[in-house]
């Protein structure tokens, strides 16, 4: 993971997220690209809210200027290679347009486009559209702890397989790896799974990564709750999962594992569709 793209957003969690991403860049001897997206300027907007929107443009510009100035001061004391990009437009689109040659996108759990509400639509959007994995950091995250285990959510799907492959550089550094499958009330027969857990374990073994295959009951509170509980019990420092196994729009509207995980992020969450 040499090329890391980071969403620089002016909120109270920015400095903590920056510390985490700097640790990642140093760990992989990589290059950091910081991107700050400011909403489109709508000087000629004909909608009734155009004037209010236009009035906010100077405020957003000033916030962006201060963020860049403060961040550059911090980076002046860091031994990492970096560059800064200012973009106008939606955050998800700006990050997507600059992710073609990125190995990883890093952003916070709170959506910068909806006043900090969770789950983050931006994280979900990028998990589906970007070619690289997306690492979503909890508000209180101060470091990515490689001394802790990593948990990989496994359901035999293509999404889970892509997430597993994308997470290899991080899994190699974890103290141990758990490959966790959730046994649901309506679970399919094992022979109908695209790939059984043993195939995931075999794949990791090709890269010298040992893992423990675990099967957990879904219980009454659903798959996401079971995954979070499995992560808590094992005190993991990273959760890896495929994003949006069903059609994305139905999962976002009616709920689903991905949306539930984004609604309550306790440890760094790596997503890949």
Short mmCIF file of C-alpha atoms in Angstrom, two decimals:
data_model
loop_
_atom_site.label_atom_id
_atom_site.label_comp_id
_atom_site.label_asym_id
_atom_site.label_seq_id
_atom_site.Cartn_x
_atom_site.Cartn_y
_atom_site.Cartn_z
CA UNK A 1 0.00 0.00 0.00
CA UNK A 2 2.35 2.66 -1.30
CA UNK A 3 -0.14 5.24 -2.58
CA UNK A 4 -2.58 6.31 0.14
CA UNK A 5 -5.38 8.80 -0.50
CA UNK A 6 -6.72 10.60 2.59
CA UNK A 7 -9.88 12.66 2.92
CA UNK A 8 -8.74 15.86 4.66
CA UNK A 9 -11.88 17.20 6.31
CA UNK A 10 -12.13 20.06 8.79
CA UNK A 11 -13.61 18.55 11.92
CA UNK A 12 -12.41 17.67 15.41
CA UNK A 13 -11.29 14.18 14.37
CA UNK A 14 -9.02 15.33 11.55
CA UNK A 15 -5.78 15.41 13.55
CA UNK A 16 -6.38 11.92 14.96
CA UNK A 17 -7.13 10.49 11.52
CA UNK A 18 -4.04 12.21 10.14
CA UNK A 19 -1.88 10.55 12.81
CA UNK A 20 -3.29 7.14 11.85
CA UNK A 21 -2.73 7.63 8.14
CA UNK A 22 0.82 8.92 8.75
CA UNK A 23 1.56 5.71 10.67
CA UNK A 24 0.28 3.75 7.66
CA UNK A 25 2.40 5.71 5.21
CA UNK A 26 5.51 5.18 7.33
CA UNK A 27 4.73 1.48 7.80
CA UNK A 28 4.61 0.93 4.03
CA UNK A 29 7.19 3.59 3.10
CA UNK A 30 4.51 5.11 0.92
CA UNK A 31 3.25 8.42 -0.40
CA UNK A 32 0.33 10.34 1.10
CA UNK A 33 -2.12 12.38 -0.97
CA UNK A 34 -4.39 14.63 1.07
CA UNK A 35 -7.57 15.72 -0.69
CA UNK A 36 -9.88 18.47 0.52
CA UNK A 37 -13.19 18.80 -1.34
CA UNK A 38 -15.25 22.00 -1.21
CA UNK A 39 -18.84 22.04 -2.55
CA UNK A 40 -19.48 23.41 -6.01
CA UNK A 41 -19.83 27.14 -6.35
CA UNK A 42 -23.38 27.88 -7.49
CA UNK A 43 -23.29 31.52 -8.47
CA UNK A 44 -25.90 31.06 -11.17
CA UNK A 45 -28.15 28.69 -9.26
CA UNK A 46 -31.84 29.18 -9.95
CA UNK A 47 -33.12 27.09 -7.06
CA UNK A 48 -34.63 28.86 -3.99
CA UNK A 49 -31.65 27.88 -1.85
CA UNK A 50 -29.06 29.22 -4.29
CA UNK A 51 -28.43 32.44 -2.37
CA UNK A 52 -27.90 30.62 0.92
CA UNK A 53 -25.60 28.12 -0.77
CA UNK A 54 -23.58 30.88 -2.42
CA UNK A 55 -23.29 32.69 0.91
CA UNK A 56 -21.58 29.63 2.38
CA UNK A 57 -18.89 29.48 -0.31
CA UNK A 58 -16.57 32.05 1.38
CA UNK A 59 -16.98 30.17 4.67
CA UNK A 60 -16.04 26.85 3.07
CA UNK A 61 -13.10 28.46 1.32
CA UNK A 62 -11.80 29.89 4.58
CA UNK A 63 -12.20 26.55 6.37
CA UNK A 64 -10.29 24.84 3.56
CA UNK A 65 -7.52 27.44 3.72
CA UNK A 66 -7.11 27.05 7.48
CA UNK A 67 -7.17 23.26 7.25
CA UNK A 68 -4.45 23.22 4.62
CA UNK A 69 -2.33 25.75 6.50
CA UNK A 70 -2.56 23.84 9.79
CA UNK A 71 -2.00 20.46 8.14
CA UNK A 72 1.05 21.66 6.23
CA UNK A 73 2.58 22.87 9.50
CA UNK A 74 2.05 19.42 11.01
CA UNK A 75 3.46 17.65 7.96
CA UNK A 76 6.57 19.83 7.95
CA UNK A 77 7.77 17.83 10.96
CA UNK A 78 6.96 14.40 9.50
CA UNK A 79 9.31 12.17 7.53
CA UNK A 80 6.80 11.23 4.84
CA UNK A 81 6.28 12.11 1.17
CA UNK A 82 3.02 13.90 0.53
CA UNK A 83 1.05 16.21 -1.71
CA UNK A 84 -2.19 18.19 -1.33
CA UNK A 85 -5.16 18.43 -3.70
CA UNK A 86 -7.97 20.99 -3.50
CA UNK A 87 -11.12 20.02 -5.37
CA UNK A 88 -14.55 21.52 -5.88
CA UNK A 89 -17.44 19.09 -5.82
CA UNK A 90 -18.90 16.18 -3.84
CA UNK A 91 -16.42 14.43 -1.56
CA UNK A 92 -17.12 10.95 -2.92
CA UNK A 93 -16.69 12.08 -6.53
CA UNK A 94 -13.49 14.01 -5.78
CA UNK A 95 -11.96 11.02 -3.99
CA UNK A 96 -13.11 8.62 -6.71
CA UNK A 97 -11.60 10.76 -9.47
CA UNK A 98 -8.24 10.74 -7.68
CA UNK A 99 -8.25 7.08 -6.64
CA UNK A 100 -7.36 5.43 -9.95
CA UNK A 101 -3.73 5.00 -8.90
CA UNK A 102 -4.36 4.77 -5.14
CA UNK A 103 -3.82 1.59 -3.16
CA UNK A 104 -6.02 2.68 -0.27
CA UNK A 105 -8.55 5.41 0.58
CA UNK A 106 -8.76 6.51 4.21
CA UNK A 107 -11.61 8.54 5.70
CA UNK A 108 -13.54 8.98 8.93
CA UNK A 109 -16.75 7.29 9.97
CA UNK A 110 -18.80 10.49 9.91
CA UNK A 111 -20.00 11.68 6.54
CA UNK A 112 -18.60 15.14 5.70
CA UNK A 113 -21.57 15.78 3.40
CA UNK A 114 -24.33 15.26 5.98
CA UNK A 115 -23.07 17.19 9.01
CA UNK A 116 -21.39 14.21 10.56
CA UNK A 117 -24.27 11.77 10.44
CA UNK A 118 -23.62 8.04 10.34
CA UNK A 119 -23.66 5.74 8.50
CA UNK A 120 -21.37 7.45 6.03
CA UNK A 121 -22.88 7.54 2.55
CA UNK A 122 -19.47 8.64 1.24
CA UNK A 123 -17.77 5.52 2.65
CA UNK A 124 -20.47 3.28 1.20
CA UNK A 125 -20.32 5.00 -2.17
CA UNK A 126 -16.55 4.66 -2.41
CA UNK A 127 -16.60 1.04 -1.25
CA UNK A 128 -18.69 0.25 -4.33
CA UNK A 129 -17.18 2.57 -6.94
CA UNK A 130 -13.46 2.81 -6.12
CA UNK A 131 -11.03 0.25 -7.45
CA UNK A 132 -9.05 0.18 -4.21
CA UNK A 133 -10.18 -0.70 -0.66
CA UNK A 134 -11.60 1.90 1.70
CA UNK A 135 -10.43 2.13 5.31
CA UNK A 136 -13.00 3.81 7.58
CA UNK A 137 -11.67 5.06 10.92
CA UNK A 138 -13.75 5.44 14.10
CA UNK A 139 -13.97 8.90 15.66
CA UNK A 140 -11.76 7.97 18.60
CA UNK A 141 -9.15 6.00 16.62
CA UNK A 142 -5.62 7.24 17.32
CA UNK A 143 -3.60 4.44 15.73
CA UNK A 144 -3.89 1.26 13.70
CA UNK A 145 -2.71 -1.35 16.19
CA UNK A 146 -0.76 -4.05 14.36
CA UNK A 147 -0.11 -5.80 17.68
CA UNK A 148 -3.76 -6.83 17.73
CA UNK A 149 -5.50 -9.53 15.65
CA UNK A 150 -7.50 -8.81 12.50
CA UNK A 151 -10.94 -10.22 11.77
CA UNK A 152 -12.05 -11.05 8.24
CA UNK A 153 -15.79 -11.49 7.70
CA UNK A 154 -16.28 -14.45 5.37
CA UNK A 155 -19.41 -15.61 3.58
CA UNK A 156 -17.85 -17.24 0.54
CA UNK A 157 -18.86 -14.38 -1.77
CA UNK A 158 -16.87 -12.57 -4.44
CA UNK A 159 -17.06 -9.43 -2.28
CA UNK A 160 -15.49 -11.23 0.70
CA UNK A 161 -12.77 -12.62 -1.58
CA UNK A 162 -11.94 -9.19 -3.00
CA UNK A 163 -11.78 -7.73 0.51
CA UNK A 164 -9.48 -10.52 1.67
CA UNK A 165 -7.10 -9.95 -1.24
CA UNK A 166 -7.14 -6.18 -0.78
CA UNK A 167 -6.33 -6.50 2.92
CA UNK A 168 -3.25 -8.71 2.49
CA UNK A 169 -0.66 -5.99 3.27
CA UNK A 170 -2.46 -5.21 6.53
CA UNK A 171 -3.15 -8.85 7.43
CA UNK A 172 0.55 -9.67 7.05
CA UNK A 173 1.28 -7.19 9.84
CA UNK A 174 -1.50 -8.27 12.22
CA UNK A 175 -0.53 -10.38 15.22
CA UNK A 176 -3.05 -13.02 14.12
CA UNK A 177 -6.02 -13.39 11.77
CA UNK A 178 -9.52 -14.75 12.36
CA UNK A 179 -11.63 -15.81 9.38
CA UNK A 180 -15.15 -15.52 10.76
CA UNK A 181 -18.30 -16.92 9.19
CA UNK A 182 -21.76 -16.21 10.59
CA UNK A 183 -24.16 -19.14 10.83
CA UNK A 184 -27.57 -17.59 10.14
CA UNK A 185 -31.00 -18.99 10.83
CA UNK A 186 -31.64 -19.17 7.12
CA UNK A 187 -28.10 -20.02 6.13
CA UNK A 188 -27.57 -21.77 2.86
CA UNK A 189 -26.27 -25.31 2.73
CA UNK A 190 -22.51 -25.40 2.90
CA UNK A 191 -22.18 -26.94 -0.54
CA UNK A 192 -23.95 -23.94 -2.09
CA UNK A 193 -21.35 -21.43 -0.90
CA UNK A 194 -19.26 -20.04 -3.72
CA UNK A 195 -16.14 -20.54 -1.59
CA UNK A 196 -15.96 -22.30 1.79
CA UNK A 197 -13.89 -20.78 4.62
CA UNK A 198 -11.11 -23.29 3.99
CA UNK A 199 -10.51 -21.72 0.57
CA UNK A 200 -10.00 -18.34 2.21
CA UNK A 201 -7.61 -19.91 4.72
CA UNK A 202 -5.71 -21.67 1.92
CA UNK A 203 -5.35 -18.38 0.06
CA UNK A 204 -3.87 -16.68 3.12
CA UNK A 205 -1.48 -19.58 3.62
CA UNK A 206 -0.01 -18.93 0.15
CA UNK A 207 1.24 -15.64 1.58
CA UNK A 208 2.52 -17.13 4.81
CA UNK A 209 -0.46 -15.90 6.83
CA UNK A 210 -1.95 -18.34 9.31
CA UNK A 211 -5.54 -17.86 10.34
CA UNK A 212 -8.08 -19.40 12.67
CA UNK A 213 -11.38 -20.32 11.02
CA UNK A 214 -14.30 -19.43 13.29
CA UNK A 215 -18.04 -20.00 12.90
CA UNK A 216 -20.37 -17.84 14.99
CA UNK A 217 -24.14 -18.07 15.45
CA UNK A 218 -26.06 -15.09 14.18
CA UNK A 219 -28.33 -14.94 17.25
CA UNK A 220 -31.42 -12.77 17.52
CA UNK A 221 -29.75 -9.44 16.76
CA UNK A 222 -28.44 -10.14 13.29
CA UNK A 223 -25.22 -10.70 11.41
CA UNK A 224 -23.68 -7.28 12.01
CA UNK A 225 -24.17 -7.59 15.78
CA UNK A 226 -22.61 -11.06 15.70
CA UNK A 227 -19.59 -9.74 13.78
CA UNK A 228 -19.13 -6.82 16.16
CA UNK A 229 -19.40 -9.13 19.15
CA UNK A 230 -16.87 -11.54 17.63
CA UNK A 231 -14.51 -8.60 17.10
CA UNK A 232 -15.00 -7.33 20.65
CA UNK A 233 -14.40 -10.75 22.22
CA UNK A 234 -11.17 -11.19 20.29
CA UNK A 235 -10.03 -7.58 20.87
CA UNK A 236 -9.20 -7.08 17.20
CA UNK A 237 -7.61 -3.96 15.77
CA UNK A 238 -9.05 -4.28 12.26
CA UNK A 239 -12.19 -5.68 10.64
CA UNK A 240 -12.16 -6.62 6.94
CA UNK A 241 -15.35 -7.29 4.99
CA UNK A 242 -16.83 -7.29 1.53
CA UNK A 243 -19.26 -4.42 0.96
CA UNK A 244 -22.82 -4.71 -0.31
CA UNK A 245 -23.30 -8.33 -1.21
CA UNK A 246 -26.89 -7.60 -2.26
CA UNK A 247 -27.87 -4.81 -4.61
CA UNK A 248 -26.54 -1.67 -2.98
CA UNK A 249 -29.72 0.41 -3.16
CA UNK A 250 -31.84 -2.23 -1.45
CA UNK A 251 -29.28 -2.70 1.30
CA UNK A 252 -28.97 1.05 1.92
CA UNK A 253 -32.73 1.61 2.08
CA UNK A 254 -33.84 -1.51 3.88
CA UNK A 255 -30.77 -2.11 5.98
CA UNK A 256 -28.07 -4.71 5.70
CA UNK A 257 -24.78 -5.84 7.17
CA UNK A 258 -22.65 -3.17 5.48
CA UNK A 259 -24.93 -0.34 6.53
CA UNK A 260 -25.18 -1.69 10.08
CA UNK A 261 -21.39 -1.95 10.34
CA UNK A 262 -20.97 1.63 9.08
CA UNK A 263 -23.55 2.80 11.63
CA UNK A 264 -21.44 1.71 14.59
CA UNK A 265 -17.72 1.48 13.81
CA UNK A 266 -15.71 0.38 16.84
CA UNK A 267 -12.39 -0.45 15.17
CA UNK A 268 -10.96 0.45 11.75
CA UNK A 269 -13.10 -1.13 9.04
CA UNK A 270 -11.69 -2.10 5.63
CA UNK A 271 -14.33 -2.36 2.88
CA UNK A 272 -14.11 -3.66 -0.68
CA UNK A 273 -16.90 -4.47 -3.13
#
